[in-house]
Short mmCIF file of C-alpha atoms in Angstrom, two decimals:
data_model
loop_
_atom_site.label_atom_id
_atom_site.label_comp_id
_atom_site.label_asym_id
_atom_site.label_seq_id
_atom_site.Cartn_x
_atom_site.Cartn_y
_atom_site.Cartn_z
CA MET A 30 -2.04 14.52 16.16
CA PRO A 31 -1.66 12.22 19.22
CA PHE A 32 1.87 10.83 19.75
CA ALA A 33 0.58 7.23 19.83
CA LEU A 34 -0.62 7.69 16.25
CA TYR A 35 2.98 8.25 15.11
CA LEU A 36 4.07 5.12 16.96
CA LEU A 37 1.52 3.19 14.93
CA GLY A 38 3.16 4.83 11.93
CA LEU A 39 6.50 3.29 12.99
CA ALA A 40 5.03 -0.19 12.67
CA VAL A 41 3.41 0.77 9.36
CA PHE A 42 6.87 1.89 8.22
CA ALA A 43 8.27 -1.59 8.83
CA GLN A 44 5.30 -3.22 7.11
CA GLY A 45 5.38 -0.79 4.20
CA THR A 46 9.08 -1.49 3.74
CA SER A 47 8.29 -5.19 3.49
CA GLU A 48 5.41 -4.69 1.09
CA PHE A 49 7.28 -2.37 -1.26
CA MET A 50 10.90 -3.51 -0.96
CA LEU A 51 10.50 -6.31 -3.49
CA SER A 52 10.49 -3.62 -6.18
CA GLY A 53 14.25 -3.38 -5.71
CA LEU A 54 14.82 -7.09 -5.02
CA VAL A 55 12.81 -8.86 -7.72
CA SER A 56 15.78 -9.48 -10.00
CA ASP A 57 18.00 -10.79 -7.19
CA ILE A 58 15.31 -13.10 -5.81
CA ALA A 59 14.59 -14.46 -9.27
CA ARG A 60 18.27 -15.19 -9.87
CA ASP A 61 18.93 -16.67 -6.41
CA LEU A 62 15.85 -18.93 -6.31
CA ASP A 63 15.97 -19.79 -10.03
CA VAL A 64 12.59 -18.37 -11.07
CA SER A 65 11.58 -15.84 -13.72
CA ILE A 66 11.25 -12.13 -12.95
CA PRO A 67 7.44 -12.21 -13.49
CA ALA A 68 7.26 -15.20 -11.10
CA ALA A 69 9.27 -13.29 -8.50
CA GLY A 70 6.91 -10.35 -9.08
CA HIS A 71 4.09 -12.63 -7.94
CA LEU A 72 5.55 -12.39 -4.42
CA THR A 73 4.07 -8.88 -4.39
CA SER A 74 0.75 -10.18 -5.66
CA ALA A 75 0.77 -12.96 -3.04
CA PHE A 76 1.31 -10.37 -0.32
CA ALA A 77 -1.53 -8.31 -1.69
CA VAL A 78 -3.84 -11.36 -1.88
CA GLY A 79 -3.08 -12.06 1.78
CA MET A 80 -3.95 -8.44 2.55
CA VAL A 81 -7.22 -8.72 0.63
CA VAL A 82 -8.32 -11.89 2.41
CA GLY A 83 -6.85 -10.97 5.77
CA ALA A 84 -8.06 -7.40 6.17
CA PRO A 85 -11.81 -8.07 6.59
CA LEU A 86 -11.24 -11.45 8.25
CA MET A 87 -8.76 -10.11 10.80
CA ALA A 88 -10.93 -7.03 11.38
CA VAL A 89 -13.81 -9.31 12.38
CA LEU A 90 -11.63 -11.56 14.58
CA SER A 91 -9.96 -8.59 16.28
CA ARG A 92 -13.34 -7.44 17.64
CA ARG A 93 -12.81 -10.04 20.39
CA PHE A 94 -9.64 -8.37 21.67
CA SER A 95 -8.54 -4.96 22.89
CA ARG A 96 -6.97 -2.91 20.13
CA ARG A 97 -3.53 -2.99 21.78
CA SER A 98 -3.61 -6.78 22.11
CA ALA A 99 -4.70 -7.21 18.50
CA LEU A 100 -2.00 -4.83 17.25
CA LEU A 101 0.70 -6.69 19.18
CA VAL A 102 -0.37 -10.16 18.01
CA PHE A 103 -0.40 -9.05 14.39
CA LEU A 104 2.95 -7.25 14.62
CA ILE A 105 4.79 -10.10 16.37
CA THR A 106 3.49 -12.57 13.79
CA PHE A 107 4.68 -10.25 11.04
CA LEU A 108 8.14 -10.10 12.62
CA LEU A 109 8.50 -13.88 12.92
CA VAL A 110 7.54 -14.70 9.32
CA HIS A 111 10.24 -12.34 8.09
CA VAL A 112 12.80 -14.31 10.03
CA VAL A 113 11.58 -17.47 8.27
CA GLY A 114 11.65 -15.70 4.90
CA ALA A 115 15.23 -14.59 5.46
CA LEU A 116 16.32 -18.18 6.17
CA THR A 117 14.45 -20.26 3.60
CA PRO A 118 16.10 -21.54 0.39
CA SER A 119 12.67 -22.39 -1.10
CA PHE A 120 10.64 -20.05 -3.31
CA ALA A 121 7.46 -21.88 -2.25
CA VAL A 122 8.20 -21.26 1.44
CA LEU A 123 9.07 -17.64 0.71
CA LEU A 124 5.75 -17.29 -1.11
CA ALA A 125 3.94 -18.78 1.91
CA THR A 126 5.67 -16.39 4.31
CA ARG A 127 4.53 -13.48 2.16
CA VAL A 128 0.91 -14.62 2.48
CA VAL A 129 1.11 -15.13 6.27
CA GLY A 130 2.96 -11.84 6.69
CA ALA A 131 0.28 -10.14 4.63
CA LEU A 132 -2.48 -11.57 6.84
CA ALA A 133 -0.72 -10.12 9.88
CA ASN A 134 -0.08 -6.82 8.12
CA ALA A 135 -3.71 -6.64 7.02
CA GLY A 136 -4.98 -7.21 10.53
CA PHE A 137 -2.61 -4.63 11.95
CA LEU A 138 -3.47 -1.96 9.39
CA ALA A 139 -7.22 -2.59 9.70
CA VAL A 140 -7.08 -2.12 13.48
CA ALA A 141 -4.58 0.75 13.22
CA LEU A 142 -6.82 2.73 10.82
CA VAL A 143 -9.79 2.45 13.17
CA THR A 144 -7.59 3.25 16.17
CA ALA A 145 -6.09 6.28 14.42
CA VAL A 146 -9.40 7.90 13.41
CA GLY A 147 -10.71 7.18 16.92
CA MET A 148 -7.92 9.34 18.35
CA VAL A 149 -8.96 12.52 16.51
CA GLU A 150 -12.01 14.69 15.93
CA PRO A 151 -14.70 13.30 13.57
CA ASN A 152 -13.81 15.85 10.87
CA ALA A 153 -10.06 15.02 10.90
CA LYS A 154 -10.09 11.54 9.37
CA GLY A 155 -8.00 12.72 6.41
CA ARG A 156 -5.22 14.06 8.64
CA ALA A 157 -5.25 10.94 10.83
CA THR A 158 -5.06 8.71 7.76
CA SER A 159 -2.24 10.84 6.38
CA ALA A 160 -0.25 10.61 9.62
CA LEU A 161 -0.63 6.83 9.72
CA LEU A 162 0.19 6.36 6.04
CA GLY A 163 3.21 8.59 6.54
CA GLY A 164 4.85 5.36 7.68
CA VAL A 165 4.23 3.91 4.23
CA THR A 166 5.73 6.92 2.46
CA LEU A 167 8.76 6.90 4.75
CA ALA A 168 9.15 3.27 3.81
CA CYS A 169 9.32 4.39 0.18
CA VAL A 170 11.76 7.21 0.99
CA ALA A 171 14.12 5.31 3.29
CA GLY A 172 13.09 1.71 3.89
CA VAL A 173 12.68 0.50 0.31
CA PRO A 174 15.85 2.13 -1.09
CA ALA A 175 17.76 0.91 1.98
CA GLY A 176 16.40 -2.59 1.31
CA ALA A 177 17.51 -2.34 -2.30
CA LEU A 178 20.95 -1.15 -1.17
CA LEU A 179 21.22 -3.99 1.34
CA GLY A 180 20.24 -6.40 -1.42
CA GLU A 181 22.90 -4.92 -3.69
CA VAL A 182 25.64 -5.27 -1.04
CA TRP A 183 24.68 -8.31 1.07
CA GLY A 184 21.90 -10.02 -0.87
CA TRP A 185 18.12 -9.83 -0.72
CA ARG A 186 17.90 -11.84 2.53
CA SER A 187 19.53 -9.00 4.47
CA ALA A 188 16.52 -6.80 3.63
CA PHE A 189 14.19 -9.34 5.28
CA TRP A 190 16.39 -9.36 8.39
CA ALA A 191 16.26 -5.56 8.45
CA VAL A 192 12.44 -5.55 8.42
CA ALA A 193 12.39 -7.99 11.34
CA LEU A 194 14.79 -5.82 13.33
CA ILE A 195 12.83 -2.61 12.62
CA SER A 196 9.68 -4.32 13.92
CA VAL A 197 11.21 -4.99 17.35
CA PRO A 198 11.15 -1.39 18.68
CA ALA A 199 7.68 -0.95 17.19
CA VAL A 200 6.44 -3.86 19.33
CA PHE A 201 7.75 -2.26 22.53
CA ALA A 202 6.51 1.20 21.54
CA ILE A 203 2.95 -0.02 20.93
CA ALA A 204 2.96 -2.07 24.15
CA ARG A 205 3.82 1.09 26.11
CA ALA A 206 2.00 3.85 24.24
CA VAL A 207 -1.31 2.42 22.99
CA PRO A 208 -3.92 2.19 25.79
CA ALA A 209 -4.81 -1.36 26.82
CA GLY A 210 -8.56 -0.77 26.80
CA ALA A 211 -11.02 -3.62 26.42
CA PRO A 212 -12.80 -5.31 23.52
CA ASP A 213 -15.42 -3.02 22.02
CA ALA A 214 -18.69 -4.23 23.46
CA GLU A 215 -20.86 -1.44 22.15
CA GLY A 216 -21.83 -0.48 18.64
CA PRO A 217 -23.34 -2.46 15.77
CA SER A 218 -22.87 -6.19 15.33
CA ALA A 219 -20.56 -7.62 12.69
CA LEU A 220 -23.57 -8.40 10.48
CA GLY A 221 -24.90 -4.88 10.97
CA GLU A 222 -21.56 -3.44 9.91
CA LEU A 223 -21.43 -5.70 6.86
CA ARG A 224 -24.85 -4.42 5.79
CA ALA A 225 -23.62 -0.83 6.21
CA LEU A 226 -20.67 -1.56 3.94
CA ARG A 227 -23.01 -2.10 0.97
CA ALA A 228 -23.65 1.67 0.61
CA PRO A 229 -23.15 2.70 -3.06
CA ARG A 230 -20.92 5.67 -2.23
CA LEU A 231 -18.59 3.42 -0.24
CA LEU A 232 -18.49 0.67 -2.86
CA VAL A 233 -17.59 3.14 -5.62
CA THR A 234 -14.89 4.72 -3.44
CA LEU A 235 -13.36 1.30 -2.71
CA LEU A 236 -13.43 0.39 -6.41
CA LEU A 237 -11.69 3.64 -7.35
CA GLY A 238 -9.08 3.00 -4.67
CA ALA A 239 -8.43 -0.50 -5.99
CA LEU A 240 -7.92 0.79 -9.54
CA VAL A 241 -5.61 3.66 -8.55
CA ASN A 242 -3.56 1.43 -6.25
CA GLY A 243 -3.40 -1.23 -8.97
CA ALA A 244 -1.86 1.34 -11.29
CA THR A 245 0.67 2.33 -8.63
CA PHE A 246 1.78 -1.21 -7.86
CA CYS A 247 1.78 -2.29 -11.50
CA THR A 248 4.64 0.06 -12.28
CA PHE A 249 6.29 0.15 -8.85
CA THR A 250 6.76 -3.65 -8.73
CA TYR A 251 8.77 -3.60 -11.95
CA LEU A 252 10.53 -0.29 -11.40
CA ALA A 253 13.97 -1.89 -10.97
CA PRO A 254 14.02 -3.62 -14.41
CA LEU A 255 12.44 -0.48 -15.89
CA VAL A 256 15.39 1.55 -14.59
CA THR A 257 18.04 -0.86 -15.85
CA ASN A 258 16.47 -2.07 -19.12
CA VAL A 259 14.45 0.90 -20.42
CA MET A 260 16.09 3.94 -18.82
CA GLU A 261 19.42 2.12 -19.35
CA LEU A 262 20.82 3.19 -15.99
CA GLY A 263 23.06 0.96 -13.89
CA SER A 264 21.69 -1.15 -11.04
CA GLY A 265 23.28 1.29 -8.60
CA TRP A 266 20.64 3.83 -9.64
CA VAL A 267 17.77 1.63 -8.43
CA PRO A 268 17.87 2.65 -4.71
CA GLY A 269 17.98 6.33 -5.66
CA VAL A 270 15.04 6.07 -8.07
CA LEU A 271 13.04 4.16 -5.45
CA ALA A 272 13.87 6.86 -2.90
CA LEU A 273 12.71 9.52 -5.34
CA PHE A 274 9.38 7.73 -5.73
CA GLY A 275 9.17 7.65 -1.94
CA ILE A 276 9.85 11.37 -1.64
CA GLY A 277 7.05 11.99 -4.08
CA SER A 278 4.72 9.72 -2.12
CA PHE A 279 5.52 11.57 1.11
CA ILE A 280 4.68 14.88 -0.57
CA GLY A 281 1.46 13.39 -1.94
CA VAL A 282 0.28 11.99 1.39
CA THR A 283 1.18 15.18 3.25
CA VAL A 284 -0.65 17.47 0.84
CA GLY A 285 -3.53 15.02 0.47
CA GLY A 286 -3.97 14.81 4.23
CA ARG A 287 -4.31 18.59 4.51
CA VAL A 288 -6.77 18.91 1.62
CA ALA A 289 -8.80 15.68 1.93
CA ASP A 290 -10.87 16.88 4.89
CA VAL A 291 -11.95 20.15 3.23
CA ARG A 292 -11.86 19.78 -0.60
CA PRO A 293 -11.73 16.07 -1.43
CA LEU A 294 -13.65 16.11 -4.72
CA PRO A 295 -11.52 18.78 -6.47
CA LEU A 296 -8.40 16.98 -5.28
CA LEU A 297 -9.63 13.63 -6.62
CA ALA A 298 -10.80 15.05 -9.96
CA PHE A 299 -7.69 17.11 -10.74
CA GLY A 300 -5.31 14.57 -9.22
CA SER A 301 -6.75 11.64 -11.18
CA LEU A 302 -6.64 13.48 -14.52
CA THR A 303 -3.06 14.54 -13.88
CA LEU A 304 -2.16 11.02 -12.76
CA LEU A 305 -3.47 9.55 -16.03
CA THR A 306 -1.55 12.13 -18.05
CA GLY A 307 1.58 11.32 -16.09
CA TRP A 308 1.39 7.56 -16.73
CA VAL A 309 0.93 8.12 -20.47
CA LEU A 310 3.80 10.60 -20.59
CA PHE A 311 5.99 8.22 -18.55
CA ALA A 312 5.26 5.37 -20.97
CA VAL A 313 6.14 7.52 -23.99
CA THR A 314 9.35 9.03 -22.53
CA ALA A 315 10.66 6.14 -20.39
CA GLY A 316 13.70 5.82 -22.63
CA ASN A 317 14.80 9.34 -21.65
CA PRO A 318 16.32 8.92 -18.16
CA VAL A 319 16.09 12.61 -17.21
CA VAL A 320 12.38 12.94 -18.00
CA ALA A 321 11.64 9.48 -16.59
CA VAL A 322 13.34 10.23 -13.26
CA VAL A 323 11.32 13.45 -12.89
CA LEU A 324 8.12 11.52 -13.61
CA VAL A 325 9.01 8.95 -10.94
CA LEU A 326 8.81 11.78 -8.38
CA VAL A 327 5.63 13.26 -9.86
CA GLN A 328 3.80 9.94 -10.17
CA GLY A 329 4.75 8.97 -6.63
CA ALA A 330 3.18 12.20 -5.34
CA LEU A 331 0.03 11.90 -7.44
CA SER A 332 -0.49 8.18 -6.75
CA PHE A 333 -0.30 8.53 -2.99
CA GLY A 334 -2.10 11.86 -2.86
CA VAL A 335 -5.10 10.43 -4.69
CA GLY A 336 -4.84 7.04 -2.97
CA SER A 337 -4.69 8.37 0.60
CA THR A 338 -7.62 10.70 -0.11
CA LEU A 339 -9.69 7.75 -1.31
CA ILE A 340 -8.87 5.86 1.90
CA SER A 341 -10.05 8.75 4.06
CA GLN A 342 -13.19 9.13 1.95
CA ALA A 343 -13.92 5.42 2.44
CA LEU A 344 -13.68 5.92 6.20
CA TYR A 345 -16.01 8.94 6.02
CA ALA A 346 -18.49 6.85 4.01
CA ALA A 347 -18.39 3.94 6.49
CA THR A 348 -19.35 5.66 9.74
CA ASP A 349 -21.92 2.90 10.45
CA ALA A 350 -19.18 0.26 10.30
CA PRO A 351 -16.66 1.58 12.86
CA HIS A 352 -14.80 -1.72 13.35
CA LEU A 353 -14.77 -3.15 9.83
CA ALA A 354 -14.25 0.04 7.80
CA GLY A 355 -10.46 -0.12 8.06
CA GLY A 356 -10.43 -3.78 7.11
CA PHE A 357 -12.49 -3.34 3.97
CA ALA A 358 -10.58 -0.21 2.92
CA THR A 359 -7.35 -2.17 3.33
CA ALA A 360 -8.76 -5.11 1.38
CA ALA A 361 -9.99 -3.00 -1.52
CA PHE A 362 -6.73 -1.18 -1.95
CA ASN A 363 -4.82 -4.45 -1.91
CA VAL A 364 -7.07 -5.91 -4.58
CA GLY A 365 -5.35 -3.31 -6.72
CA ALA A 366 -1.95 -4.24 -5.29
CA ALA A 367 -2.58 -7.86 -6.30
CA VAL A 368 -4.08 -7.26 -9.73
CA GLY A 369 -1.65 -4.51 -10.76
CA PRO A 370 1.58 -6.56 -10.59
CA TRP A 371 -0.22 -9.56 -12.09
CA LEU A 372 -1.33 -7.52 -15.10
CA GLY A 373 2.12 -6.00 -15.41
CA GLY A 374 3.68 -9.46 -15.30
CA LEU A 375 1.29 -10.67 -18.00
CA ALA A 376 2.30 -7.76 -20.23
CA ILE A 377 6.00 -8.49 -19.71
CA SER A 378 5.53 -12.24 -20.25
CA ALA A 379 3.67 -11.48 -23.50
CA GLY A 380 6.86 -9.93 -24.83
CA LEU A 381 5.69 -6.31 -24.58
CA GLY A 382 8.79 -5.26 -22.65
CA TYR A 383 9.43 -3.56 -19.32
CA ARG A 384 7.77 -0.35 -20.53
CA SER A 385 4.39 -2.13 -20.79
CA PRO A 386 3.46 -1.88 -17.06
CA LEU A 387 3.33 1.89 -17.55
CA TRP A 388 0.62 1.50 -20.19
CA VAL A 389 -1.27 -0.89 -17.92
CA SER A 390 -1.10 1.73 -15.13
CA ALA A 391 -2.50 4.34 -17.49
CA ALA A 392 -5.36 2.02 -18.48
CA LEU A 393 -6.28 1.34 -14.84
CA VAL A 394 -6.44 5.06 -13.99
CA ALA A 395 -8.46 5.72 -17.14
CA LEU A 396 -10.94 3.07 -15.99
CA ALA A 397 -11.09 4.70 -12.54
CA LEU A 398 -11.89 8.05 -14.14
CA ALA A 399 -14.63 6.47 -16.26
CA VAL A 400 -16.20 4.88 -13.16
CA GLY A 401 -15.96 8.13 -11.21
CA VAL A 402 -17.52 10.20 -13.98
CA ARG A 403 -20.34 7.68 -14.36
CA ARG A 404 -21.06 7.77 -10.63
CA VAL A 405 -21.09 11.58 -10.55
CA SER A 406 -23.44 11.63 -13.55
CA ARG A 407 -25.86 9.21 -11.87
CA VAL A 408 -25.91 11.29 -8.69
CA THR A 409 -26.41 14.50 -10.70
CA VAL A 410 -29.50 13.16 -12.47
CA GLY A 411 -30.86 11.66 -9.26
CA ALA A 412 -30.30 7.98 -10.06
CA PRO A 413 -29.91 5.66 -7.05
#
């Protein structure tokens, strides 16, 4: 894999840390800003909504600029809003910074996905996607637990400062390592790419990705109160459990990247069935801390293994939309990241307890399996 691809992964690490770190900070933010835990959980949904809206929009706007220029504008904007978020005493302002930061993150990831697959051979999209998303998994392994630890010691604002500081070397690295180039003048128009994105195979793949990612974020957003209230472990366990989820996600992305280019359908079928079984088992045994901690690792691996494979399959299915494919893949997956925490928050607010997001995650994966089976059946019998 080209070295510049890993530098893009450094920026994705900072952005992934920001997107996921609220899992360990929800309780502290709620207490400090005097809002409920479900309301604080909506910060994750707000970020995801910004990603949904921003990914296709920023992908279209970035066509006017070279990829390096677009990446730098998005990353610097992302850095600055985290400084504002670290300083504000207002929940409303913090919510707004999450939306603006998400728009910048969405634009960056949309351009980075297209840039990454453009650096490798046409049959290596899975490995390129895996290398880029390695930044996200490293955020789960190191960034998110470190953010939770910072929040435990110095308060949640210190985690926002840390994300801003991590972004600084990424800015300089991209400025030096990513070729300047010029705006892409060739290829289909924006309208032509939008028409190509209506292909049934692509639409189903994006829907499956949204459902699987929704299941992941539904539980991950409320993992901290799940650890302390259901597993009955102390708050000091939260960073370690988050790190364990991240280790699992790194394993999942790494294995998925190696298999996705050669045997994607068996991976998706077996992985999705096992993922559903894991969420159900997690929901049933969450009160047993030993079993639950093991399942955190397993579900992290399965969620990201299946999720990263679906991203690469979306890029394979969108070859006629070379500029917008990354944006729409990003948007679809963040539909899940918005809906998942919202559904989990509704379940908690309804008095179903902190175990309920696990059941919601299981339901979302079950729905994904039903959609996937229906699509395969239609293709088998020759339906359009």
